[in-house]
Amino acid sequence: MKKLLLLVTLLLCINCGVVMASSPDIAVAVVHGQFAAELSCEDELTVRVPNTGEEIVLKPDRYFVNAEGGTVNLGAQKFGSQTLRFTVKENGKPIEVNKKAYRGSFEVRIAADGKTLDVVNVLPLEQYLYSVVGEEIPVIFPDEAIKAQVVAARSLAYNRLGNRSRLGYDLKASEEGQDYYGLATEKQAINKLVDVTAGMIVTYNGQPIEAVYHQSGGGQTENSSDVWGRYVPYLRSVKDYDWDAPMYNWEKALPASEIERRLSTRGYAVGKLESIRLSPLEGSSKMFGNDRTASGRVQEMIFSGSGGTFLFTGQQVQEILGLNSTFFEVEVNRPVPNSIEIPIENPYGIEIGRKEVPIKVSERSISFKDILKDLHFVSGEKGEMVTFKGRGQGTGLGLSQWGARGMANNAPSRSRDYYKEILTHYYTNTRVEKIY
């Protein structure tokens, strides 16, 4: 009978993929590559040196750690290359690092560069999510949309566990699109939804996925190969239900001089901007140019000026010009005067006065824009603006937060655990399962 039970247990483990008994801890570098940091607590702090077993009890106060001389130093006391572990008693006051309060304990060690410090917060993964999701999504969103965000954030963090063990942490506090600020961003209503979904993650072939997410896809999410240059089977372009998103449609207008300045500060001496080449974004029913992805996002575009011609990726343009996404098109708008002053001459060609004549712009007039739809000429004249008209916000990869909201708001009546439907829509051919 015991052998039968053991066989059944092994088969269950194989079928489940990743199985754990309880929530794992996650190590988050809240200070990375800095020379010094401040730690404080309203309770006694216990400092341990794991390698030597040494233990120091500090009274409630502020303390400074630094990396002077390439060693871990607590005030004037030097600990060489040892790691210091700071803990408080169970249910004690939280430890603060640089005036931010956190759950869990801390480890202070020399960073990989051998010259600066890493201060690493070690805490249960579920408690890490309290802060991340509290910062990431509005508490007024529907519960099922928030649950989808929780499970996506948990899956992404779980996917990263152990990947940087040689560095002493799993994630930095602000990377992977997940910002971690400790207790300051926790919200009780969201904490409850984290607890309700405890242990639930998204898997593909039994393994936790790289569950990246973004704010709004502008009606269509993106394929991983068009953003990362690598194929990920569950990060495929799907319909986005983000029509209520504030950035579903957006515009940003810049004068040519500002574009020239921003390119120049990044080392691209385009000089006086003369033209921008980018095919039009005319809707999903028409064929895009080779400079766009299948969904219509900008893959590459060209800026030409007196200083030369430069080819940029859509991501580069988004970052340099501060755009919301790569899902955009370009227009060059010049102010058209309402009237023009013309001279009045006598039969001998001598000006005897001036007359103001109104200007009527015909809608049927043909311009270069009609003939060369991918080439936008820039003159730099006064009042001219280069306008970027786009959709969505973020990379367009994976879960759309506003799309999740749209799906949740339109969920079938009496549907249960609809967050799973949301997740398997945005992460293709995946499953949502409990692993602890």
Short mmCIF file of C-alpha atoms in Angstrom, two decimals:
data_model
loop_
_atom_site.label_atom_id
_atom_site.label_comp_id
_atom_site.label_asym_id
_atom_site.label_seq_id
_atom_site.Cartn_x
_atom_site.Cartn_y
_atom_site.Cartn_z
CA MET A 1 0.00 0.00 0.00
CA LYS A 2 2.84 2.41 0.88
CA LYS A 3 4.49 1.72 -2.49
CA LEU A 4 1.22 2.49 -4.27
CA LEU A 5 0.86 5.79 -2.42
CA LEU A 6 4.45 6.72 -3.26
CA LEU A 7 3.85 5.93 -6.96
CA VAL A 8 0.69 8.05 -7.01
CA THR A 9 2.56 10.95 -5.36
CA LEU A 10 5.37 10.77 -7.90
CA LEU A 11 2.90 10.71 -10.79
CA LEU A 12 1.10 13.75 -9.40
CA CYS A 13 4.40 15.63 -9.11
CA ILE A 14 5.32 14.79 -12.68
CA ASN A 15 1.94 15.94 -13.99
CA CYS A 16 1.99 19.17 -11.98
CA GLY A 17 5.39 20.31 -13.21
CA VAL A 18 6.64 22.61 -10.44
CA VAL A 19 5.41 21.64 -6.97
CA MET A 20 6.26 23.31 -3.66
CA ALA A 21 4.91 22.86 -0.16
CA SER A 22 4.79 26.53 0.78
CA SER A 23 5.52 30.06 -0.43
CA PRO A 24 9.21 30.50 -1.25
CA ASP A 25 11.27 33.50 -0.16
CA ILE A 26 12.39 36.04 -2.72
CA ALA A 27 15.54 38.17 -2.44
CA VAL A 28 15.09 41.72 -3.75
CA ALA A 29 17.99 44.17 -4.09
CA VAL A 30 16.46 47.43 -2.81
CA VAL A 31 19.89 49.09 -2.89
CA HIS A 32 22.22 48.06 -5.69
CA GLY A 33 25.68 49.34 -6.51
CA GLN A 34 25.66 52.21 -4.01
CA PHE A 35 28.46 53.22 -1.69
CA ALA A 36 26.35 53.58 1.48
CA ALA A 37 22.85 53.06 2.90
CA GLU A 38 20.93 53.86 6.07
CA LEU A 39 19.14 51.15 8.08
CA SER A 40 16.87 51.93 11.01
CA CYS A 41 14.22 50.33 13.18
CA GLU A 42 12.03 51.22 16.16
CA ASP A 43 12.80 47.79 17.65
CA GLU A 44 16.09 46.11 18.47
CA LEU A 45 18.04 44.94 15.44
CA THR A 46 19.94 41.68 15.49
CA VAL A 47 22.96 41.58 13.18
CA ARG A 48 24.40 38.18 12.32
CA VAL A 49 27.49 37.22 10.36
CA PRO A 50 26.46 33.83 8.94
CA ASN A 51 29.98 32.63 8.13
CA THR A 52 31.35 33.22 11.63
CA GLY A 53 28.23 32.93 13.80
CA GLU A 54 28.95 36.35 15.32
CA GLU A 55 25.85 38.18 16.58
CA ILE A 56 25.36 41.83 17.53
CA VAL A 57 22.25 43.36 19.08
CA LEU A 58 21.62 47.01 18.19
CA LYS A 59 19.27 49.29 20.10
CA PRO A 60 16.49 51.08 18.17
CA ASP A 61 18.24 53.80 16.14
CA ARG A 62 19.64 54.73 12.72
CA TYR A 63 22.74 52.91 11.46
CA PHE A 64 24.87 53.38 8.38
CA VAL A 65 26.53 50.70 6.29
CA ASN A 66 29.12 51.49 3.64
CA ALA A 67 31.63 49.88 1.32
CA GLU A 68 34.69 51.98 2.11
CA GLY A 69 37.83 50.04 1.23
CA GLY A 70 35.80 47.39 -0.57
CA THR A 71 34.56 45.83 2.67
CA VAL A 72 31.20 45.70 4.44
CA ASN A 73 31.30 48.27 7.23
CA LEU A 74 28.73 48.93 9.94
CA GLY A 75 29.66 52.39 11.12
CA ALA A 76 33.35 52.17 12.00
CA GLN A 77 33.29 48.38 12.39
CA LYS A 78 34.69 46.51 9.39
CA PHE A 79 33.57 43.00 8.41
CA GLY A 80 35.66 42.41 5.31
CA SER A 81 33.85 40.48 2.59
CA GLN A 82 31.35 38.99 5.04
CA THR A 83 27.61 39.31 4.55
CA LEU A 84 25.65 40.97 7.38
CA ARG A 85 22.09 39.80 8.08
CA PHE A 86 19.72 42.23 9.83
CA THR A 87 16.60 40.82 11.51
CA VAL A 88 14.00 41.89 14.06
CA LYS A 89 11.99 39.81 16.51
CA GLU A 90 8.84 38.12 15.25
CA ASN A 91 5.99 40.65 14.81
CA GLY A 92 8.46 43.44 15.50
CA LYS A 93 8.57 46.84 13.84
CA PRO A 94 9.67 46.86 10.20
CA ILE A 95 13.23 47.60 9.17
CA GLU A 96 13.65 50.79 7.16
CA VAL A 97 16.25 51.19 4.43
CA ASN A 98 16.86 54.74 3.25
CA LYS A 99 13.65 55.72 5.07
CA LYS A 100 11.44 53.12 3.32
CA ALA A 101 9.85 50.44 5.53
CA TYR A 102 9.89 46.80 4.46
CA ARG A 103 8.72 43.42 5.65
CA GLY A 104 11.21 40.61 6.21
CA SER A 105 14.95 40.70 6.88
CA PHE A 106 17.96 42.22 5.10
CA GLU A 107 21.34 41.10 3.91
CA VAL A 108 24.15 43.58 3.24
CA ARG A 109 27.02 42.44 1.04
CA ILE A 110 29.66 43.76 -1.32
CA ALA A 111 28.25 44.04 -4.86
CA ALA A 112 29.68 42.18 -7.84
CA ASP A 113 31.89 45.17 -8.73
CA GLY A 114 33.79 44.71 -5.44
CA LYS A 115 33.46 48.40 -4.60
CA THR A 116 29.82 49.10 -3.70
CA LEU A 117 26.99 47.60 -1.64
CA ASP A 118 23.91 45.53 -2.31
CA VAL A 119 21.21 45.71 0.35
CA VAL A 120 18.87 42.77 -0.21
CA ASN A 121 15.39 42.36 1.28
CA VAL A 122 14.51 38.70 1.92
CA LEU A 123 10.81 38.00 2.45
CA PRO A 124 8.03 35.58 1.42
CA LEU A 125 7.05 35.92 -2.23
CA GLU A 126 3.41 36.61 -1.30
CA GLN A 127 4.40 39.59 0.86
CA TYR A 128 6.58 40.92 -1.96
CA LEU A 129 3.46 40.87 -4.16
CA TYR A 130 1.53 43.00 -1.65
CA SER A 131 3.80 45.91 -2.50
CA VAL A 132 4.32 45.23 -6.22
CA VAL A 133 0.65 44.82 -7.12
CA GLY A 134 -0.37 47.66 -4.80
CA GLU A 135 1.91 49.92 -6.83
CA GLU A 136 1.11 48.38 -10.21
CA ILE A 137 -2.68 48.49 -10.53
CA PRO A 138 -5.50 50.75 -9.26
CA VAL A 139 -7.47 49.30 -6.35
CA ILE A 140 -10.70 50.38 -8.09
CA PHE A 141 -10.15 47.87 -10.92
CA PRO A 142 -12.47 44.82 -10.90
CA ASP A 143 -11.32 42.03 -8.59
CA GLU A 144 -10.81 39.57 -11.46
CA ALA A 145 -8.52 42.03 -13.28
CA ILE A 146 -6.50 42.55 -10.10
CA LYS A 147 -6.27 38.79 -9.56
CA ALA A 148 -4.96 38.41 -13.11
CA GLN A 149 -2.29 41.03 -12.36
CA VAL A 150 -1.39 39.27 -9.10
CA VAL A 151 -0.93 35.90 -10.79
CA ALA A 152 1.07 37.45 -13.65
CA ALA A 153 3.39 39.24 -11.21
CA ARG A 154 3.76 36.07 -9.13
CA SER A 155 4.55 34.01 -12.23
CA LEU A 156 7.18 36.46 -13.43
CA ALA A 157 8.83 36.64 -10.00
CA TYR A 158 8.70 32.86 -9.59
CA ASN A 159 10.27 32.48 -13.03
CA ARG A 160 13.20 34.59 -11.82
CA LEU A 161 13.85 32.76 -8.53
CA GLY A 162 17.44 31.51 -8.31
CA ASN A 163 18.53 32.99 -11.64
CA ARG A 164 21.03 35.32 -9.91
CA SER A 165 21.91 33.31 -6.84
CA ARG A 166 25.60 34.00 -7.44
CA LEU A 167 24.83 37.71 -6.97
CA GLY A 168 22.82 37.14 -3.80
CA TYR A 169 19.44 38.31 -5.10
CA ASP A 170 16.66 37.28 -7.49
CA LEU A 171 15.45 40.69 -8.67
CA LYS A 172 16.26 44.35 -8.30
CA ALA A 173 13.56 46.51 -6.75
CA SER A 174 12.71 48.24 -10.04
CA GLU A 175 13.07 46.00 -13.05
CA GLU A 176 11.08 43.54 -15.14
CA GLY A 177 8.29 46.14 -15.07
CA GLN A 178 7.75 45.40 -11.37
CA ASP A 179 8.41 48.23 -8.91
CA TYR A 180 8.85 47.26 -5.27
CA TYR A 181 8.68 49.97 -2.61
CA GLY A 182 7.86 48.00 0.53
CA LEU A 183 5.02 48.83 2.90
CA ALA A 184 4.36 52.27 1.40
CA THR A 185 2.52 50.86 -1.64
CA GLU A 186 0.55 48.10 0.06
CA LYS A 187 -3.26 48.31 -0.04
CA GLN A 188 -5.36 46.10 2.20
CA ALA A 189 -7.94 45.31 -0.49
CA ILE A 190 -5.20 44.14 -2.86
CA ASN A 191 -3.42 42.16 -0.12
CA LYS A 192 -6.62 40.11 0.29
CA LEU A 193 -6.66 39.27 -3.42
CA VAL A 194 -3.01 38.24 -3.23
CA ASP A 195 -3.94 35.89 -0.37
CA VAL A 196 -6.96 34.51 -2.26
CA THR A 197 -4.76 33.49 -5.20
CA ALA A 198 -1.76 32.36 -3.11
CA GLY A 199 0.37 29.84 -4.98
CA MET A 200 -1.39 30.30 -8.33
CA ILE A 201 0.90 30.82 -11.34
CA VAL A 202 0.70 30.64 -15.13
CA THR A 203 2.54 27.68 -16.66
CA TYR A 204 3.49 26.53 -20.14
CA ASN A 205 4.34 22.85 -20.50
CA GLY A 206 4.35 22.65 -16.70
CA GLN A 207 6.89 25.43 -16.16
CA PRO A 208 6.33 28.96 -14.78
CA ILE A 209 6.22 31.47 -17.61
CA GLU A 210 7.95 34.79 -18.17
CA ALA A 211 4.66 36.61 -17.51
CA VAL A 212 5.52 40.13 -18.66
CA TYR A 213 2.75 42.69 -18.84
CA HIS A 214 2.01 46.25 -19.94
CA GLN A 215 -0.60 48.92 -19.41
CA SER A 216 -2.47 49.05 -22.71
CA GLY A 217 -2.02 47.37 -26.09
CA GLY A 218 -4.08 49.78 -28.18
CA GLY A 219 -6.39 47.04 -29.41
CA GLN A 220 -3.72 44.42 -30.19
CA THR A 221 -0.85 42.95 -28.19
CA GLU A 222 2.51 42.07 -29.74
CA ASN A 223 4.62 39.01 -30.59
CA SER A 224 7.76 38.47 -28.53
CA SER A 225 9.97 38.15 -31.63
CA ASP A 226 9.03 41.68 -32.70
CA VAL A 227 10.04 43.17 -29.34
CA TRP A 228 12.78 40.90 -27.99
CA GLY A 229 13.98 39.31 -31.20
CA ARG A 230 13.25 35.83 -29.82
CA TYR A 231 10.25 33.54 -30.13
CA VAL A 232 8.31 32.79 -26.95
CA PRO A 233 5.36 30.46 -27.69
CA TYR A 234 2.98 31.97 -25.13
CA LEU A 235 3.73 35.64 -25.93
CA ARG A 236 1.76 35.92 -29.16
CA SER A 237 -0.22 38.83 -30.56
CA VAL A 238 -3.89 38.70 -29.49
CA LYS A 239 -6.85 41.07 -29.44
CA ASP A 240 -6.73 43.58 -26.58
CA TYR A 241 -9.87 44.77 -24.82
CA ASP A 242 -8.40 48.03 -23.57
CA TRP A 243 -10.80 50.46 -25.29
CA ASP A 244 -11.35 52.37 -22.01
CA ALA A 245 -7.65 52.96 -21.41
CA PRO A 246 -6.60 56.63 -21.07
CA MET A 247 -3.81 55.98 -23.58
CA TYR A 248 -5.84 53.90 -26.04
CA ASN A 249 -5.32 56.89 -28.38
CA TRP A 250 -2.65 59.50 -27.75
CA GLU A 251 -0.76 62.30 -29.47
CA LYS A 252 2.55 64.00 -28.86
CA ALA A 253 3.65 67.03 -30.88
CA LEU A 254 7.26 68.25 -30.97
CA PRO A 255 8.98 70.99 -32.98
CA ALA A 256 11.80 69.79 -35.20
CA SER A 257 14.32 71.64 -33.00
CA GLU A 258 13.33 69.52 -29.98
CA ILE A 259 13.70 66.29 -31.95
CA GLU A 260 17.12 67.47 -33.18
CA ARG A 261 18.15 68.27 -29.59
CA ARG A 262 17.04 64.91 -28.19
CA LEU A 263 18.78 62.98 -30.95
CA SER A 264 21.94 65.05 -30.51
CA THR A 265 22.12 64.42 -26.74
CA ARG A 266 22.11 60.68 -27.50
CA GLY A 267 25.00 61.04 -29.93
CA TYR A 268 23.02 61.16 -33.19
CA ALA A 269 24.14 64.34 -34.95
CA VAL A 270 21.28 64.55 -37.42
CA GLY A 271 21.78 68.30 -37.78
CA LYS A 272 18.83 70.24 -39.18
CA LEU A 273 16.02 67.71 -39.51
CA GLU A 274 14.79 67.43 -43.10
CA SER A 275 12.62 64.32 -43.30
CA ILE A 276 11.25 61.31 -41.45
CA ARG A 277 10.49 58.06 -43.25
CA LEU A 278 7.78 55.82 -41.78
CA SER A 279 4.91 54.01 -43.49
CA PRO A 280 1.40 55.07 -42.44
CA LEU A 281 -0.62 53.23 -39.84
CA GLU A 282 -3.85 52.74 -41.75
CA GLY A 283 -5.57 49.97 -39.79
CA SER A 284 -5.25 46.23 -39.41
CA SER A 285 -7.17 45.53 -42.63
CA LYS A 286 -4.37 46.95 -44.81
CA MET A 287 -0.85 45.82 -45.46
CA PHE A 288 1.83 47.59 -43.43
CA GLY A 289 5.23 48.54 -44.75
CA ASN A 290 8.33 46.50 -43.96
CA ASP A 291 9.14 49.03 -41.25
CA ARG A 292 6.21 47.80 -39.12
CA THR A 293 5.43 44.55 -37.31
CA ALA A 294 2.41 42.41 -38.18
CA SER A 295 0.35 44.24 -35.55
CA GLY A 296 1.37 47.66 -36.94
CA ARG A 297 3.94 48.73 -34.36
CA VAL A 298 7.05 50.53 -35.56
CA GLN A 299 9.94 48.19 -36.17
CA GLU A 300 12.29 50.78 -37.64
CA MET A 301 12.20 54.33 -39.00
CA ILE A 302 14.61 56.81 -40.58
CA PHE A 303 15.47 60.39 -39.56
CA SER A 304 17.41 62.43 -42.16
CA GLY A 305 18.99 65.83 -41.74
CA SER A 306 21.87 68.04 -42.77
CA GLY A 307 24.20 65.99 -40.54
CA GLY A 308 23.30 62.59 -41.95
CA THR A 309 20.71 59.81 -42.03
CA PHE A 310 20.05 57.52 -39.07
CA LEU A 311 18.05 54.30 -38.81
CA PHE A 312 16.34 53.69 -35.43
CA THR A 313 14.29 50.89 -33.97
CA GLY A 314 10.81 51.73 -32.77
CA GLN A 315 11.92 51.11 -29.17
CA GLN A 316 14.78 53.60 -29.56
CA VAL A 317 12.45 56.30 -30.88
CA GLN A 318 9.95 55.60 -28.10
CA GLU A 319 12.63 55.98 -25.44
CA ILE A 320 14.43 59.01 -26.95
CA LEU A 321 11.27 61.00 -27.67
CA GLY A 322 9.33 59.85 -24.59
CA LEU A 323 6.45 58.23 -26.48
CA ASN A 324 3.93 55.91 -24.84
CA SER A 325 4.49 52.99 -27.20
CA THR A 326 5.85 52.00 -30.61
CA PHE A 327 2.30 51.82 -31.97
CA PHE A 328 2.28 55.20 -33.77
CA GLU A 329 2.39 57.12 -37.02
CA VAL A 330 3.89 60.51 -37.94
CA GLU A 331 2.39 63.71 -39.30
CA VAL A 332 4.15 67.00 -40.06
CA ASN A 333 1.77 69.87 -39.50
CA ARG A 334 2.42 73.40 -40.71
CA PRO A 335 0.17 76.31 -39.75
CA VAL A 336 -1.89 77.58 -42.68
CA PRO A 337 -2.60 81.35 -42.51
CA ASN A 338 -6.16 82.53 -42.91
CA SER A 339 -5.07 85.23 -45.35
CA ILE A 340 -2.10 86.63 -47.21
CA GLU A 341 -1.14 90.22 -48.03
CA ILE A 342 -0.47 90.97 -51.72
CA PRO A 343 0.83 94.21 -53.27
CA ILE A 344 -1.39 96.39 -55.48
CA GLU A 345 0.52 97.87 -58.41
CA ASN A 346 -0.34 100.53 -60.99
CA PRO A 347 0.09 99.89 -64.75
CA TYR A 348 3.74 100.95 -64.43
CA GLY A 349 4.53 98.21 -61.83
CA ILE A 350 4.75 100.63 -58.93
CA GLU A 351 3.23 99.45 -55.65
CA ILE A 352 0.46 101.78 -54.61
CA GLY A 353 -0.98 99.74 -51.76
CA ARG A 354 -1.53 96.27 -50.29
CA LYS A 355 -4.57 94.03 -50.04
CA GLU A 356 -5.36 91.13 -47.67
CA VAL A 357 -6.73 88.11 -49.56
CA PRO A 358 -8.34 85.18 -47.67
CA ILE A 359 -6.85 81.72 -48.28
CA LYS A 360 -9.08 78.73 -48.98
CA VAL A 361 -7.46 75.32 -48.64
CA SER A 362 -9.04 72.83 -51.03
CA GLU A 363 -9.64 69.38 -49.63
CA ARG A 364 -8.92 68.02 -53.10
CA SER A 365 -5.43 69.47 -53.33
CA ILE A 366 -2.60 66.98 -53.97
CA SER A 367 0.57 67.11 -51.90
CA PHE A 368 3.70 65.01 -51.47
CA LYS A 369 1.93 63.30 -48.56
CA ASP A 370 -0.54 61.78 -51.01
CA ILE A 371 2.20 60.54 -53.32
CA LEU A 372 4.96 59.52 -50.87
CA LYS A 373 2.98 58.22 -47.92
CA ASP A 374 6.03 57.02 -46.00
CA LEU A 375 8.11 60.21 -46.41
CA HIS A 376 7.40 63.19 -44.17
CA PHE A 377 9.30 66.37 -45.10
CA VAL A 378 10.32 68.75 -42.32
CA SER A 379 11.04 72.43 -43.01
CA GLY A 380 11.66 73.70 -39.49
CA GLU A 381 9.61 76.81 -40.16
CA LYS A 382 7.97 78.65 -37.28
CA GLY A 383 4.88 76.91 -35.95
CA GLU A 384 5.62 73.58 -37.65
CA MET A 385 5.08 70.53 -35.44
CA VAL A 386 5.96 66.86 -35.89
CA THR A 387 3.03 64.96 -34.39
CA PHE A 388 3.21 61.35 -33.26
CA LYS A 389 -0.26 59.79 -33.15
CA GLY A 390 -0.37 56.46 -31.38
CA ARG A 391 -2.20 53.81 -29.45
CA GLY A 392 -1.54 51.98 -26.20
CA GLN A 393 1.16 52.24 -23.55
CA GLY A 394 4.12 49.96 -22.91
CA THR A 395 5.73 47.13 -24.86
CA GLY A 396 2.49 45.43 -25.91
CA LEU A 397 3.80 42.08 -24.63
CA GLY A 398 1.71 39.72 -22.51
CA LEU A 399 -1.07 40.79 -20.17
CA SER A 400 -2.66 44.17 -20.84
CA GLN A 401 -3.77 45.69 -17.53
CA TRP A 402 -6.51 47.80 -19.12
CA GLY A 403 -7.44 44.89 -21.35
CA ALA A 404 -7.84 42.72 -18.26
CA ARG A 405 -10.13 45.40 -16.87
CA GLY A 406 -12.16 45.39 -20.08
CA MET A 407 -12.52 41.60 -20.01
CA ALA A 408 -13.45 41.57 -16.31
CA ASN A 409 -16.10 44.25 -16.81
CA ASN A 410 -17.67 42.16 -19.56
CA ALA A 411 -17.33 38.75 -17.91
CA PRO A 412 -20.34 36.42 -18.16
CA SER A 413 -22.72 36.71 -15.22
CA ARG A 414 -21.98 34.33 -12.33
CA SER A 415 -18.60 33.46 -13.85
CA ARG A 416 -16.15 32.15 -11.28
CA ASP A 417 -12.40 32.70 -11.24
CA TYR A 418 -12.64 34.63 -14.49
CA TYR A 419 -9.08 35.85 -13.95
CA LYS A 420 -7.96 32.49 -15.34
CA GLU A 421 -9.79 33.22 -18.62
CA ILE A 422 -8.08 36.61 -18.77
CA LEU A 423 -4.63 35.11 -18.24
CA THR A 424 -5.01 32.28 -20.76
CA HIS A 425 -6.24 34.82 -23.34
CA TYR A 426 -3.15 37.01 -23.04
CA TYR A 427 -0.70 34.12 -22.53
CA THR A 428 -1.38 31.70 -25.38
CA ASN A 429 -1.78 27.96 -24.69
CA THR A 430 -1.02 28.26 -20.99
CA ARG A 431 -2.60 26.95 -17.80
CA VAL A 432 -3.24 28.58 -14.44
CA GLU A 433 -2.44 26.19 -11.62
CA LYS A 434 -1.64 26.12 -7.92
CA ILE A 435 1.92 25.07 -7.10
CA TYR A 436 1.91 25.65 -3.33
#
